[in-house]
Each structure stands twice: as C-alpha cells, then as structure tokens.
Short mmCIF file of C-alpha atoms in Angstrom, two decimals:
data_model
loop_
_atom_site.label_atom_id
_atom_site.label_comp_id
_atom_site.label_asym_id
_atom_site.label_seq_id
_atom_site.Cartn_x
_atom_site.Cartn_y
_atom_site.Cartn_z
CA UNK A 86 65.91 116.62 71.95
CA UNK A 87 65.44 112.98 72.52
CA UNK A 88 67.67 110.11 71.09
CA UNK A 89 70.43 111.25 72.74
CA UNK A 90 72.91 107.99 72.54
CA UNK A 91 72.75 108.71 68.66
CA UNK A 92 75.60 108.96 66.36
CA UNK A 93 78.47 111.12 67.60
CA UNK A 94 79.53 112.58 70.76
CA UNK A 95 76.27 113.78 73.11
CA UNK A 96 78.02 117.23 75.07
CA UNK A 97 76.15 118.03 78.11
CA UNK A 98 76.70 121.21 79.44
CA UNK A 99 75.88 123.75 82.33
CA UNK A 100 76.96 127.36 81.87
CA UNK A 101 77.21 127.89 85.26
CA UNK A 102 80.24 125.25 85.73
CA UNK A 103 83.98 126.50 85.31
CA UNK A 104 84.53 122.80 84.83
CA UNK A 105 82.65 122.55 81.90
CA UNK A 106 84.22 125.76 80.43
CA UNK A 107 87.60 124.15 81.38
CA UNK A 108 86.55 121.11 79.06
CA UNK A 109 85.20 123.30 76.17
CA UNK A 110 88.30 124.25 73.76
CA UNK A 111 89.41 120.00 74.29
CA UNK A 112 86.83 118.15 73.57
CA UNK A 113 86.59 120.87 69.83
CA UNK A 114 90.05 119.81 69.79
CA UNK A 115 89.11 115.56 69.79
CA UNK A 116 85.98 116.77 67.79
CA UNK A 117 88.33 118.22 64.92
CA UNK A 118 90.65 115.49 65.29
CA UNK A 119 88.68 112.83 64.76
CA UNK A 120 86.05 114.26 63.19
CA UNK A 121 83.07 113.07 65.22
CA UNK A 122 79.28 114.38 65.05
CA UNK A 123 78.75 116.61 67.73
CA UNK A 124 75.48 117.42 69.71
CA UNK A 125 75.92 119.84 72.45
CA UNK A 126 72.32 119.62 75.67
CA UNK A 127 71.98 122.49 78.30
CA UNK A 128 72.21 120.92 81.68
CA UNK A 129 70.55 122.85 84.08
CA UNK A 130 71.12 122.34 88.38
CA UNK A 131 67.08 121.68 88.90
CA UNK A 132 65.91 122.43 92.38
CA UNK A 133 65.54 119.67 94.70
CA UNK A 134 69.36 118.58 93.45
CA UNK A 135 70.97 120.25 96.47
CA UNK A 136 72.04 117.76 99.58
CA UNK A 137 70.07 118.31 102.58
CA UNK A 138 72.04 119.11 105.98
CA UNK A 139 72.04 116.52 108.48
CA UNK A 140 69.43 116.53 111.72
CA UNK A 141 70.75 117.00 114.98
CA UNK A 142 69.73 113.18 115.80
CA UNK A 143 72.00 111.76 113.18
CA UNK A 144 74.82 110.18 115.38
CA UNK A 145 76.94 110.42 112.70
CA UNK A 146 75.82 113.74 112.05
CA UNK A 147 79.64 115.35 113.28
CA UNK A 148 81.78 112.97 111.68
CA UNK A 149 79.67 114.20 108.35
CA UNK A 150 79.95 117.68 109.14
CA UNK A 151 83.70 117.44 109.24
CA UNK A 152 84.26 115.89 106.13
CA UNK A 153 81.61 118.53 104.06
CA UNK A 154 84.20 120.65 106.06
CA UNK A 155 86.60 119.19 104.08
CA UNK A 156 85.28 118.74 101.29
CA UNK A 157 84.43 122.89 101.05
CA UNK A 158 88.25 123.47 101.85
CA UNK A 159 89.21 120.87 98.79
CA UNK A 160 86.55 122.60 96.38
CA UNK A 161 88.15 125.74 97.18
CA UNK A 162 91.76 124.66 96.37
CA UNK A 163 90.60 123.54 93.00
CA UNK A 164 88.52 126.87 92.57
CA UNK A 165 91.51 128.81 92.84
CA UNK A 166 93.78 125.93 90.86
CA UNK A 167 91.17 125.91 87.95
CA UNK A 168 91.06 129.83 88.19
CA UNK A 169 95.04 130.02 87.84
CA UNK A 170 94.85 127.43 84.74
CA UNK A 171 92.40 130.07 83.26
CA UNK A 172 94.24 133.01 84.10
CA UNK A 173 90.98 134.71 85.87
CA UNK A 174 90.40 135.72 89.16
CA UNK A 175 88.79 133.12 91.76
CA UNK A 176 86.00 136.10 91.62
CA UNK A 177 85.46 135.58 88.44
CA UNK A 178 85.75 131.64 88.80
CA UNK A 179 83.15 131.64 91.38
CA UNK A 180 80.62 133.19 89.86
CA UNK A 181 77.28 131.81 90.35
CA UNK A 182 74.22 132.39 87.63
CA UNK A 183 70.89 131.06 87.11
CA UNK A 184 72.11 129.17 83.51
CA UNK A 185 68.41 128.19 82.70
CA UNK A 186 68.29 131.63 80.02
CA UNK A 187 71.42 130.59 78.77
CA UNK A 188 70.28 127.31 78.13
CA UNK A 189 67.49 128.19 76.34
CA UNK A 190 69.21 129.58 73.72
CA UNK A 191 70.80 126.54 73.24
CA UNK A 192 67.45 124.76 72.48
CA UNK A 193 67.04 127.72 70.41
CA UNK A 194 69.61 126.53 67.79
CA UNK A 195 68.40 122.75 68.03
CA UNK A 196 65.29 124.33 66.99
CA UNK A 197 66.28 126.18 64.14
CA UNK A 198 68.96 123.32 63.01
CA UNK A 199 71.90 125.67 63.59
CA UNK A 200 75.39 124.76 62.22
CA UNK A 201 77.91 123.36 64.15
CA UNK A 202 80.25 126.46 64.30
CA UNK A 203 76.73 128.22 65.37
CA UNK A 204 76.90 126.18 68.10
CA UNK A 205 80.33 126.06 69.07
CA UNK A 206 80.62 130.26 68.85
CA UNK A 207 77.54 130.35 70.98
CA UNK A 208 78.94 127.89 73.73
CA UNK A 209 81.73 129.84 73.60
CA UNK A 210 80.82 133.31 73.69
CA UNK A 211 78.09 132.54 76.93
CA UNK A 212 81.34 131.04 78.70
CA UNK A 213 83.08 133.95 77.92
CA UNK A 214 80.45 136.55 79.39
CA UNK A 215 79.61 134.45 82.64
CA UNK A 216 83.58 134.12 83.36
CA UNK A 217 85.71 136.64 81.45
CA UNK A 218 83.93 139.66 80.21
CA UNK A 219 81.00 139.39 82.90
CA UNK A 220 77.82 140.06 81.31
CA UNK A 221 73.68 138.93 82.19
CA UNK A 222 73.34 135.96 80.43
CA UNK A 223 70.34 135.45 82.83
CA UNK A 224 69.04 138.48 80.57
CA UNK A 225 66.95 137.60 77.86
CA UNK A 226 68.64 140.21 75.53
CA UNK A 227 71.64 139.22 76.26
CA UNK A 228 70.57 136.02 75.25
CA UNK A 229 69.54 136.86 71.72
CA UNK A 230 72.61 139.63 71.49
CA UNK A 231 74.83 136.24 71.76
CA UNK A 232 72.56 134.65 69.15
CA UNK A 233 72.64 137.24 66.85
CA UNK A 234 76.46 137.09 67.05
CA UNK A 235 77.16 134.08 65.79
CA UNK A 236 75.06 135.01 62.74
CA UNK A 237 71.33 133.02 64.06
CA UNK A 238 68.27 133.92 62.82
CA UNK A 239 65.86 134.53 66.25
CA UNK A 240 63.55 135.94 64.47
CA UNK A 241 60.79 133.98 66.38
CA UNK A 242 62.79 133.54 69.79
CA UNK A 243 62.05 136.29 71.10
CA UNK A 244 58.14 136.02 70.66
CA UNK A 245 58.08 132.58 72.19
CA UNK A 246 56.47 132.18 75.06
CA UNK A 247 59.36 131.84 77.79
CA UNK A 248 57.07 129.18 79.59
CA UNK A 249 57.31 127.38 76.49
CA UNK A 250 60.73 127.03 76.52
CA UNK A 251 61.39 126.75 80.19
CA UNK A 252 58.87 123.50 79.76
CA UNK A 253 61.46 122.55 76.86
CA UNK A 254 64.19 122.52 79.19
CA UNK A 255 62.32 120.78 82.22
CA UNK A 256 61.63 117.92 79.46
CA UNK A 257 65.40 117.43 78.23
CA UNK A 258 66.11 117.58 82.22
CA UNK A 259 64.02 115.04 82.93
CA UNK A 260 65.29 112.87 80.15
CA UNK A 261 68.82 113.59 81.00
CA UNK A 262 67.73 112.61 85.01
CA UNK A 263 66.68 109.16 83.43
CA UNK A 264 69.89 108.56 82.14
CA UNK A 265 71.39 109.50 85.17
CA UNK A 266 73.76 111.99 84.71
CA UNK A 267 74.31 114.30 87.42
CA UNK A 268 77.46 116.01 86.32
CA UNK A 269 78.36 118.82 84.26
CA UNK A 270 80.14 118.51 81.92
CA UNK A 271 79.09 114.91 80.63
CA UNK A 272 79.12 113.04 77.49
CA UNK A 273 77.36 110.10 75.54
CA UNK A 274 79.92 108.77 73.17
CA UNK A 275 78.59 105.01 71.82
CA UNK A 276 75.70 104.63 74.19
CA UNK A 277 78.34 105.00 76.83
CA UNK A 278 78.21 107.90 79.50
CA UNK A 279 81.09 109.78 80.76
CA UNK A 280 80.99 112.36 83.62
CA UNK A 281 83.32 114.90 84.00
CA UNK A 282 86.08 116.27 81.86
CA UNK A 283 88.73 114.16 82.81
CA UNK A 284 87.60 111.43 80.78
CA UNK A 285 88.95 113.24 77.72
CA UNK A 286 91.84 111.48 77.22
CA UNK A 287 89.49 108.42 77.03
CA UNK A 288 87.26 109.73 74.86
CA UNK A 289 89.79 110.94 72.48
CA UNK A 290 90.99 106.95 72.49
CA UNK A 291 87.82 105.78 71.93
CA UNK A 292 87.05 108.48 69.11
CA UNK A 293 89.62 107.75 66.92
CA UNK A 294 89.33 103.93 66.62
CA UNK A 295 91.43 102.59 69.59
CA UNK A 296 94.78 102.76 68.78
CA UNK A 297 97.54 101.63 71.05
CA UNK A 298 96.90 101.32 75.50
CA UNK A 299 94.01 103.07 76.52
CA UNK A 300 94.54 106.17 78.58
CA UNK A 301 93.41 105.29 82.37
CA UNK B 225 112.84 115.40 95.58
CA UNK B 226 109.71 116.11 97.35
CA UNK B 227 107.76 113.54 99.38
CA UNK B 228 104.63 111.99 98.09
CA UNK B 229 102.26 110.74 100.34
CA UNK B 230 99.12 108.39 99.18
CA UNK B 231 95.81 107.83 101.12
CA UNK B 232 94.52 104.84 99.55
CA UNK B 233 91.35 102.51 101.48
CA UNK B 234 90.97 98.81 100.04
CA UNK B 235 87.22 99.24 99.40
CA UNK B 236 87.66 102.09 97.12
CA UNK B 237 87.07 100.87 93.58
CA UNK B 238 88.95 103.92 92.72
CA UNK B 239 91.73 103.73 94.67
CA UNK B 240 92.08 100.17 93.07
CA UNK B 241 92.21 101.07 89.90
CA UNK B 242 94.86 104.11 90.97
CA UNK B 243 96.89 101.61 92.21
CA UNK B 244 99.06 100.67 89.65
CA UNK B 245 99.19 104.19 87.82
CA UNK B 246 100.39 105.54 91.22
CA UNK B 247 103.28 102.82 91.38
CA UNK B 248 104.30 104.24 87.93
CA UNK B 249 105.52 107.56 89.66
CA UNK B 250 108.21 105.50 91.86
CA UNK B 251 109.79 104.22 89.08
CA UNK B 252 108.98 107.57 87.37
CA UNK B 253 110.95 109.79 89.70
CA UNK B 254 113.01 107.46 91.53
CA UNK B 255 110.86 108.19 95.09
CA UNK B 256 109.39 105.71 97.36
CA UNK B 257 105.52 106.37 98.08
CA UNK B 258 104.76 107.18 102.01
CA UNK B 259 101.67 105.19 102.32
CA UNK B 260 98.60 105.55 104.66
CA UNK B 261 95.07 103.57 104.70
CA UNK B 262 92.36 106.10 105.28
CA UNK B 263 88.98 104.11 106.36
CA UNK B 264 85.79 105.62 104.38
CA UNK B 265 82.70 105.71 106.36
CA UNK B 266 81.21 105.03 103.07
CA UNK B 267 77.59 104.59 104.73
CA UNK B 268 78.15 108.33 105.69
CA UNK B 269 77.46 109.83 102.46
CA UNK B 270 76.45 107.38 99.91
CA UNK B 271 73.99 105.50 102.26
CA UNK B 272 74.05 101.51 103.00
CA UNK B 273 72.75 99.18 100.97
CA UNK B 274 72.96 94.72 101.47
CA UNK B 275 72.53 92.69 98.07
CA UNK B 276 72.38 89.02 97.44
CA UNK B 277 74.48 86.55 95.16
CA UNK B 278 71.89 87.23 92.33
CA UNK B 279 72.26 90.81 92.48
CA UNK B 280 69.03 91.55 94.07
CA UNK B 281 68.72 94.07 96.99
CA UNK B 282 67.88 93.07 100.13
CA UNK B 283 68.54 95.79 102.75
CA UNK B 284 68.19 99.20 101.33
CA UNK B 285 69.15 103.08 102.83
CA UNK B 286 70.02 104.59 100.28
CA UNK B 287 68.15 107.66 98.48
CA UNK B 288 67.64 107.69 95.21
CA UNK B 289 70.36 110.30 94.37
CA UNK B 290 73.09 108.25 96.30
CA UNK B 291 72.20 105.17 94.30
CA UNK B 292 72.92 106.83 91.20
CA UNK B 293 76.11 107.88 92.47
CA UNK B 294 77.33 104.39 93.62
CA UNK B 295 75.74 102.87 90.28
CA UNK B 296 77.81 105.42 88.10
CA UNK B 297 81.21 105.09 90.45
CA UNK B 298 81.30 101.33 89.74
CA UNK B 299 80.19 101.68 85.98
CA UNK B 300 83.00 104.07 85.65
CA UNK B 301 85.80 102.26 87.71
CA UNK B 302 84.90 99.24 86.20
CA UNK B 303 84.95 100.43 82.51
CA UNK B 304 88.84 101.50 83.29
CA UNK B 305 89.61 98.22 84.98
CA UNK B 306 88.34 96.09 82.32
CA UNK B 307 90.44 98.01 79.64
CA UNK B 308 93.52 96.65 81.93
CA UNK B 309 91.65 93.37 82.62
CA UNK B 310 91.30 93.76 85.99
CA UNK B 311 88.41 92.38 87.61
CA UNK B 312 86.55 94.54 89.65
CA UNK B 313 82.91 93.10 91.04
CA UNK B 314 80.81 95.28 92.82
CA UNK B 315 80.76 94.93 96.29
CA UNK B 316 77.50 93.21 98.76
CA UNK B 317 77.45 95.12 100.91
CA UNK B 318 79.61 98.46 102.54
CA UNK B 319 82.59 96.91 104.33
CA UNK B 320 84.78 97.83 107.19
CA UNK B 321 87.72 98.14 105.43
CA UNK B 322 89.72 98.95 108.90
CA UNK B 323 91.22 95.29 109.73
CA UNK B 324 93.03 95.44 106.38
CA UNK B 325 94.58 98.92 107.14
CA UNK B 326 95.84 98.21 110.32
CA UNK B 327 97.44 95.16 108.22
CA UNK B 328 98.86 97.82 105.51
CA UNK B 329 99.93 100.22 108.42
CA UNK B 330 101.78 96.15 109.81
CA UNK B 331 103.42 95.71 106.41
CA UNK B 332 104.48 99.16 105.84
CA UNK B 333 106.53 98.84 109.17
CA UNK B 334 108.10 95.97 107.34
CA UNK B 335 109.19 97.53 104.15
CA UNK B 336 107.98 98.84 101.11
CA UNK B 337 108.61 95.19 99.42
CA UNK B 338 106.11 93.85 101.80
CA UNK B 339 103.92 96.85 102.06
CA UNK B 340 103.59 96.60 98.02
CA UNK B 341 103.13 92.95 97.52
CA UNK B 342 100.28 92.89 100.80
CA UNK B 343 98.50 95.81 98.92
CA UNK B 344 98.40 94.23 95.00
CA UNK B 345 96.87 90.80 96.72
CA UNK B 346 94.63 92.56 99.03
CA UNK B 347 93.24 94.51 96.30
CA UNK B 348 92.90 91.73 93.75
CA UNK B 349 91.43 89.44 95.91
CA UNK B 350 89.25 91.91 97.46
CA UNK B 351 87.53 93.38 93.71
CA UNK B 352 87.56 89.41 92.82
CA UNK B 353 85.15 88.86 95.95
CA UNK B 354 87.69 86.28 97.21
CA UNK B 355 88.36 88.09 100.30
CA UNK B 356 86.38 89.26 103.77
CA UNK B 357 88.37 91.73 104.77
CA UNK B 358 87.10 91.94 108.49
CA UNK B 359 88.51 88.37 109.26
CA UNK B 360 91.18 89.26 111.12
CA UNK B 361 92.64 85.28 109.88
CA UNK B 362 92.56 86.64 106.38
CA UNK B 363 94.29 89.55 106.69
CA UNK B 364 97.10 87.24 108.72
CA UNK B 365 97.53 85.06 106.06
CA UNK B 366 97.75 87.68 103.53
CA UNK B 367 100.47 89.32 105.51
CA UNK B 368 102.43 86.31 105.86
CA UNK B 369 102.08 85.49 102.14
CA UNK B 370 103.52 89.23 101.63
CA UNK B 371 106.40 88.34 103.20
CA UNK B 372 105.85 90.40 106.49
CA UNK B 373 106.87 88.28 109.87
CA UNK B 374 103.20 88.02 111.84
CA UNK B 375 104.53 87.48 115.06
CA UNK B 376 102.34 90.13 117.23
CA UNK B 377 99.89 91.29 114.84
CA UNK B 378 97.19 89.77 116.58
CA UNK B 379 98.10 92.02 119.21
CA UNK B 380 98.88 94.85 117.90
CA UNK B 381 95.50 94.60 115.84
CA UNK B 382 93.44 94.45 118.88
CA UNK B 383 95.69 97.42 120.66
CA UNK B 384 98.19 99.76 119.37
CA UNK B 385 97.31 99.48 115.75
CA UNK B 386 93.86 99.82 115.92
CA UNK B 387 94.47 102.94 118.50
CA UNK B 388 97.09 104.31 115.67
CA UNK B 389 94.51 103.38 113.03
CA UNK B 390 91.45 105.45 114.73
CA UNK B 391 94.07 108.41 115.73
CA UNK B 392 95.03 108.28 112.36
CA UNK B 393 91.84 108.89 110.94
CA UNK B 394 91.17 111.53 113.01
CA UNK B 395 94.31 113.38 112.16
CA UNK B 396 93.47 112.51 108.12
CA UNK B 397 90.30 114.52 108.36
CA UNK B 398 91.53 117.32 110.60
CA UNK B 399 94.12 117.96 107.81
CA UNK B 400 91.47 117.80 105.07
CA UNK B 401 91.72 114.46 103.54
CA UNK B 402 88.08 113.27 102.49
CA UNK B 403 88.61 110.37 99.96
CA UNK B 404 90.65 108.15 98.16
CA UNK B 405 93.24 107.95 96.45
CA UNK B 406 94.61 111.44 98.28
CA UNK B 407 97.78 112.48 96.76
CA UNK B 408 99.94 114.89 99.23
CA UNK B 409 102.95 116.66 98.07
CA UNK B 410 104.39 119.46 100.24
CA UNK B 411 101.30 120.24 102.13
CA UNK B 412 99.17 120.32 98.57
CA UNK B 413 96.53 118.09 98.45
CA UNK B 414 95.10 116.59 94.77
CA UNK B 415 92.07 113.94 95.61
CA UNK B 416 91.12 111.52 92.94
CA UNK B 417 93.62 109.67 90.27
CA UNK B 418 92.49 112.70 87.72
CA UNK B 419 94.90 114.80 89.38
CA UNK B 420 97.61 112.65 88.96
CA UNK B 421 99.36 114.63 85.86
CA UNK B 422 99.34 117.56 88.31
CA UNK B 423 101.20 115.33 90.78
CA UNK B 424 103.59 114.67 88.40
CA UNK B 425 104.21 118.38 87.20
CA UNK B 426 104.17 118.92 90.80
CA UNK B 427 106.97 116.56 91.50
CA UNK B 428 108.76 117.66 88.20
CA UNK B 429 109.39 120.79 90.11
CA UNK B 430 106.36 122.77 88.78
CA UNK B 431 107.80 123.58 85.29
CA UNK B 432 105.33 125.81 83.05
CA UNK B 433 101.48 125.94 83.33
CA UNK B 434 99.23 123.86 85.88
CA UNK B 435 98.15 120.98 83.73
CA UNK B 436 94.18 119.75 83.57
CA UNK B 437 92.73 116.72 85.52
CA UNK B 438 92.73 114.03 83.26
CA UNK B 439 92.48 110.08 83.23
CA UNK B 440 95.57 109.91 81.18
CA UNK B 441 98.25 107.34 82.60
CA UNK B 442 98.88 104.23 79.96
CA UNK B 443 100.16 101.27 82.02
CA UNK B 444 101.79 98.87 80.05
#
C-alpha cells in the first residue's frame, strides 16, 4: 500500500463517514471525465484520535465547553442537511460502525489486483449496507458476501489470519498518519493533499488540465 | 429578499480567502451583507504556538494533533489564495484580533463603503504581515484611510465598543456561531465558505434539491 502520491488520484476513505459516501458518486463522475488512475485506501478512526475533555482547572475550560456546545448543535444541522440531500433518515445518517472489517476488504482487492469497477461496486455496495439497506459490515461474512458480489475471487480471504490483516491496516494507518491526513474523505492528487469533499470542484480543475479560473 | 448576515474575524485565513467570494453574492442578488467580527479564541482549541522570522518555533503548546490541524488549514487556505494571487503568510504567533473588530463594528456604523474598503486593507495587510492588529494607532489609520471620520474612536475603543464587542461575542456563541466565515440566513446557520452554494440556493428562494458543500465560486 505504500507510494501513495503515485500517478492518479489517491481516494481515502472511511465507511463509517456519510461525508465520504456523500463524495462517492462525484469524484467517479471527475474520474470518468477526465479519465484519471484511481486508487481508493480504507481510513480507519484509530483509537487515541478522539479529543480529550477539558480538566476542571482549565480557566478556559467554560468558554470551551460552550463552543463544543456549539459545535454538536452545528454537526447536527448538517447531519440532518446531509441526510435530506440523501433522502435517508438522520437514523440512518447517524449510524455509527466499527469500519475496520469493512476496510479490510478493501486491502483485500489491493491484494488480489482487483479491477477498478471491482473496486468502485465494492465501495459502493458497503456504503449502501451501512446507510441504506442496513446490514453488518462489521461481520466478516458480510464482508466476503459484498466481495463475492462484485464478482472477487476470496478464495484465500477468508483463511487469512484476521490479525494479519488488522496489522495490514494499522500499517497503511500509520503511513496515512505520516502524511497527515486526518479527514475522511481525503485525496492525493499530484503529491498534493486535499481533505474533505468540498475540494471537488478543485480537483476536477486540476484533473482535467486547468482550464479557465480555478474554482475557490 | 432575505437578510444575510456574515461572521467574519481578521485572523482567519479562511475567512480571508471567503472574502471576496462572499462580496460576489451582493452584486449577485442585489443585497447588502449585515456584517459582524466574531473574535476566535484560537488558543482555545488549536493550542498557542510563538515562531521567529526564520520560521523556527520558539514557544510551543500545542499537541501534536492541533499542529497538524493548523499546518493543513494554512496549506489549504494558502493553496486557494495563491490561485487568486493573494498573499497569505502564516501568522507568528495567535493574535488578538479584537482591536480590529471593534474598528469593523466603527466602520460599519459609517457605511457599507467604508465598512468594505476598512475590511479589503485590513485583510491584505494583515496576511502580508504588514499589520499588528492590536495597535490601536494602526487600526486608526486604517479607518481613516477607509474613509470613516475617527473622531471618538479612541473612546469608544476603550468603552462602548469594546463593551459591545465582548457582549457581542457572548451573544455569537449563545446563538451557536463557532467559526468563521458564519453565514446566517433566516435563523439557518452554514459555517465555512463550502457552504456558500447552499447560501446561494438559500437566498434563491430554495428552488429544487439542497446542493453539496463545495469550494466552487470563480472570482474573476
């Protein structure tokens, strides 16, 4: 999984981020367009990423409470905005899995060289069981049902060692950490990193060779 | 027509490079923009940090996950200003940004002519490193260049403005406003300049679907 800032547009995703999900069918869009290499990277949320509370001695300690206040109530709003935009229900929208099973499969089809539209149906179809049709893609099986759909041999999956593979994923974390992206989704386009999806419209600029004003 | 109001702070590298892609929406829908400085306590939640003319850090209290985020924020606001050839240098150290918003919440009692041309220097100067925006001198001077009459800032600094200023604040994050630029149309509230093509569905009158955050304004 290394060498990420090759050739092409460098997709990293969580499953367990509407955002990301929200970014999915646009960026295939720019990747048609312009026909760009594509390489999509499980992000995972790794423990340790969460922000700790603030101690009682911190004089600034209700001023910061107030704005996480706010900052809940804003994250809400756009819950329930992104939730109408994808015609689900904010129950739906706030589901919250473990995406690290998920992911694996992901490394599965690096691993076996899968084909782009491999790739793309198998993004696709995990986004559509954690928010549409809700299924356990923290399951294993359901894991290898999804790869089986979209026609991957895994033959071989299965019988790996799960430890293997979680170590797999805690490497491409750690290299991901190092290039300090902390933001699902995000993107390596040129040896330039982009963190969330609304740098599409940049991106798409970029992609096709700069034509006209830049989107900003 | 609905009324827009913006929640901009000068040290925001953000809000600077929102700037001009929020103007676009006067002309846009033929509105005037009701504009309000909200202060970041930057220190707050992205730590405090000192560095020196060569780049080097010399005060430091910052964790390691709040340094990425300020290294990334300026990487990515400066990548968008240098596409517009802006200049944008990262700042020395955290600023209080509050002397120059009591001078925008000054100019805006003057008019939006002197409220506009007090913010574009401010924030040019400021990105260019040009400016200290705690010298109460320099934030006279670039009144009076903006065409607002001076006489009584100094007081009004030092008394009712600041008191408006702090009440202000207080009121911004009672009503939920956390960061800049804060876009607020009929009690909705869209933070950050990605939201701006749902401000301007928003002020179209809402017609069809909720469109996506995206970076997409083209300023000429």
């Amino acid at each position: 999984m290394a060498a990420f800032e090759r050739e092409g547009l460098t997709l990293f995703i969580d499953f367990n981020c509407l955002p990301t999900y929200l970014a999915v069918d646009g960026v295939c869009r720019l990747l048609d367009e312009t026909g760009v290499e594509e390489r999509w990277v499980p992000l995972v949320k790794l423990p340790g990423n969460t922000s700790r509370g603030t101690g009682a001695t911190d004089p600034l300690a209700a001023y910061k409470n107030r704005r996480a206040g706010a900052k809940r109530r804003f994250a809400e709003r756009e819950l329930q905005r992104n939730c109408e935009r994808m015609g689900i229900s904010r129950e739906q929208g706030a589901r919250d899995i473990d995406s690290s099973t998920a992911a694996l499969g992901l490394l599965w089809l690096h691993e076996i060289q899968a084909k782009r539209d491999q790739f793309r149906a198998y993004v696709k179809s995990v986004f559509l069981a954690v928010y549409r049709k809700p299924e356990s893609v923290e399951d294993l099986d359901t894991v290898v049902k999804k790869l089986d759909q979209c026609g991957v041999v895994t033959d071989g999956f299965r019988e790996a060692s799960v430890d293997e593979y979680l170590a797999k994923l805690q490497a491409v974390q750690e290299e991901i950490a190092e290039l300090g992206i902390f933001e699902s989704p995000a993107y390596i386009y040129e040896g330039e990193c982009f963190q969330g999806r609304q740098h599409l419209p940049l991106l798409g600029w970029l992609m096709s060779g700069r034509n006209g004003l830049p989107p900003v | 027509m609905s009324k827009l109001e913006v929640y901009i702070d000068y040290k925001s590298p953000y809000a600077f490079i929102a700037k001009d892609p929020t103007y676009a929406l006067e002309e846009q829908f033929g509105i005037e923009i009701d504009w309000y400085p909200l202060t970041l306590n930057i220190g707050s939640y992205l730590g405090t940090a000192r560095t020196n003319d060569s780049g080097k850090v010399v005060e430091n209290h910052r964790s390691p996950k709040q340094w990425l985020a300020v290294k990334y924020a300026y990487m990515d606001a400066r990548r968008y200003a240098s596409l517009r050839s802006l200049t944008l240098r990262g700042t020395q150290k955290i600023w209080d940004s509050s002397v120059a918003a009591i001078g925008m919440l000054w100019a805006k009692e003057q008019g939006h002519k002197a409220l506009k041309h007090y913010t574009d220097i401010t924030y040019e100067r400021f990105w260019k490193r040009e400016l200290d925006i705690e010298d109460e001198s320099v934030v006279l001077n670039l009144l009076r260049e903006a065409g607002a009459d001076i006489d009584g800032f100094s007081a009004y600094l030092h008394q009712e403005g600041r008191e408006y200023h702090d009440r202000l604040q207080d009121e911004i994050l009672d009503k939920g406003y956390f960061g800049v630029p804060t876009y607020v149309i009929d009690g909705e509230m869209y933070f950050g300049r990605e939201h701006l093509p749902r401000v301007r569905w928003h002020l179209a009158g809402k017609p069809g679907l909720l469109p996506d955050v995206a970076n997409d304004s083209v300023i000429s």
